[in-house]
C-alpha atoms as one frame of an Amber mdcrd trajectory, in Angstrom:
protein
-123.120  30.373 155.492-125.490  28.495 153.180-127.373  31.530 151.777-124.056
  33.102 150.734-122.997  29.937 148.945-126.443  29.684 147.327-126.188  33.201
 145.933-122.621  32.566 144.770-123.785  29.474 142.891-126.755  31.271 141.332
-124.657  34.150 140.051-121.860  31.851 138.886-124.374  29.836 136.867-125.801
  33.019 135.344-122.363  34.203 134.257-121.192  30.767 133.079-124.234  30.185
 130.867-124.242  33.711 129.495-127.888  34.173 130.486-128.215  37.951 130.342
-124.657  38.174 131.693-123.413  41.746 131.787-119.883  43.072 131.954-120.151
  43.894 135.665-120.525  40.232 136.643-117.705  39.271 134.292-115.332  41.719
 136.002-116.274  40.687 139.534-116.262  36.939 138.969-113.238  36.610 136.747
-110.924  33.865 138.086-108.013  34.810 140.309-109.276  37.849 142.218-106.863
  38.664 145.081-104.305  36.280 143.545-101.723  39.016 142.970-101.924  40.482
 146.471-100.907  37.596 148.715-101.917  39.740 151.692-104.955  40.369 153.864
-107.386  42.810 152.220-109.562  44.958 154.487-112.868  46.668 153.758-114.432
  49.146 156.183-118.033  48.119 156.899-121.004  50.137 158.167-124.710  49.319
 158.518-127.291  51.949 159.457-130.992  51.316 159.811-134.037  51.069 162.043
-133.836  49.402 165.431-135.801  46.248 164.701-135.443  42.794 166.182-132.894
  40.694 164.302-131.107  43.569 162.562-127.564  44.153 163.767-126.458  47.740
 163.217-122.732  48.171 162.578-121.457  51.697 163.338-117.886  50.626 162.597
-116.747  47.204 161.420-114.642  45.463 158.804-114.524  42.569 156.370-111.146
  40.842 156.054-110.200  38.674 153.061-107.180  36.440 153.675-105.385  34.092
 151.254-105.151  30.630 152.835-103.267  27.542 151.645-105.124  24.231 151.757
-104.865  20.684 150.426-107.446  21.646 147.782-105.399  24.646 146.625-105.376
  28.370 147.467-108.505  29.684 149.183-109.892  32.989 150.391-111.096  33.187
 153.992-113.674  35.855 154.859-113.845  37.190 158.410-116.241  39.848 159.708
-114.951  42.127 162.468-117.619  43.672 164.721-116.954  45.413 168.029-113.331
  44.269 167.860-114.271  40.592 167.585-113.568  38.443 164.528-116.352  36.199
 163.251-115.410  33.669 160.520-117.826  33.809 157.575-116.702  31.184 155.040
-113.855  30.258 152.725-113.880  30.042 148.936-111.588  28.806 146.210-109.193
  31.574 145.165-109.712  30.489 141.546-113.441  31.159 141.697-113.559  34.949
 141.622-114.323  37.614 144.197-116.829  36.562 146.924-116.960  40.011 148.582
-119.981  41.245 146.622-121.913  38.084 147.461-121.258  38.604 151.177-122.467
  42.191 150.855-125.568  41.289 148.867-126.466  38.547 151.332-126.263  41.113
 154.134-128.627  43.326 152.138-130.994  40.415 151.503-131.158  39.502 155.188
-131.515  43.136 156.295-134.323  43.761 153.816-136.114  40.540 154.772-135.836
  41.425 158.464-137.124  44.983 158.051-139.921  44.234 155.560-140.734  40.695
 156.772-140.433  39.622 153.150-139.121  36.372 151.669-135.311  36.208 151.545
-135.581  33.698 148.688-137.598  36.117 146.554-135.302  39.038 147.405-132.175
  36.990 146.715-133.405  35.937 143.286-134.216  39.528 142.282-130.724  40.601
 143.387-129.172  37.788 141.374-131.112  38.749 138.253-130.151  42.416 138.556
-126.477  41.569 139.012-126.377  39.058 136.188-127.828  41.559 133.709-125.839
  44.622 134.815-123.583  46.359 132.343-120.513  48.454 133.059-119.219  51.510
 131.262-115.756  51.400 129.719-113.437  53.635 131.761-109.857  54.032 132.887
-109.712  53.252 136.592-112.694  52.859 138.953-116.235  53.035 137.566-119.567
  52.773 139.402-122.619  50.786 138.310-126.030  51.551 139.844-128.598  48.771
 140.145-132.252  49.185 141.137-133.391  45.568 141.514-136.984  46.382 142.553
-137.728  49.379 140.316-140.307  47.430 138.302-141.028  44.608 140.718-144.700
  43.539 140.889-144.431  43.268 144.694-142.796  46.662 145.266-145.894  48.076
 147.005-145.158  45.833 150.000-141.457  46.733 150.156-141.633  50.236 151.609
-138.463  52.231 150.987-136.742  49.083 149.693-138.794  49.406 146.508-136.398
  52.248 145.696-133.255  50.442 146.870-130.137  51.534 144.992-127.072  49.293
 144.834-123.866  51.116 143.895-120.965  48.903 142.900-117.608  50.542 142.236
-114.999  48.390 140.516-111.634  48.819 138.847-111.451  46.203 136.068-107.644
  46.487 135.860-106.975  45.985 139.602-106.154  42.603 141.193-108.888  43.389
 143.747-111.669  44.686 141.478-114.255  45.776 144.069-113.431  49.209 145.486
-116.713  50.148 147.189-120.257  48.836 147.674-123.379  50.628 148.862-126.982
  49.584 149.491-129.074  52.708 150.005-132.761  53.413 150.675-132.404  57.037
 151.799-133.532  58.571 148.481-136.798  56.628 148.889-137.302  57.885 152.451
-135.721  54.926 154.223-132.940  54.894 156.799-131.272  51.609 155.876-127.845
  52.140 154.334-124.927  49.728 154.222-121.445  50.403 152.861-118.262  48.450
 152.259-115.162  50.457 151.303-111.721  49.130 150.389-109.067  50.452 152.734
-105.627  51.440 151.503-102.908  48.894 152.440
């Protein structure tokens, strides 16, 4: 999935160069995520929204992250499960950090572009900037960061309820799998698009 890899590269460059890099990105993209598990990790996935052409609603699905050995070294394979069918997404180096958030954000980008008929490139860049600059409170155990990537966007008038999009990212900095839950939500702004990804207990 080229857009997913493009977003991964953009965020990785932001974090690596320290350009407005916040603690949230540092936690998510630290090397070795999933390394201590050695097992398949499952996130419950849901997508609610309007019935528009090109938008796949997901009443009940899953994202599976599997460690895979390869000639290039350990990798993480992402598979989306929808209606009981597994759809391979992509694989990433296990040394490169956690790709789950990027998969989720790319879903949000494509959903928003489909619903608003906006540019996915513009939306993706605003998401990347918001993530790269996000901070994270010090806490024992899980903590949630809230991002509003379009709160002051000059094009927000054309975005409908997505102008008030809230991204909630719950992480546990001390856990081998840092991302615990993700949410993209327009309901407070009068929209009906909402997407969630929630880590399931092993």
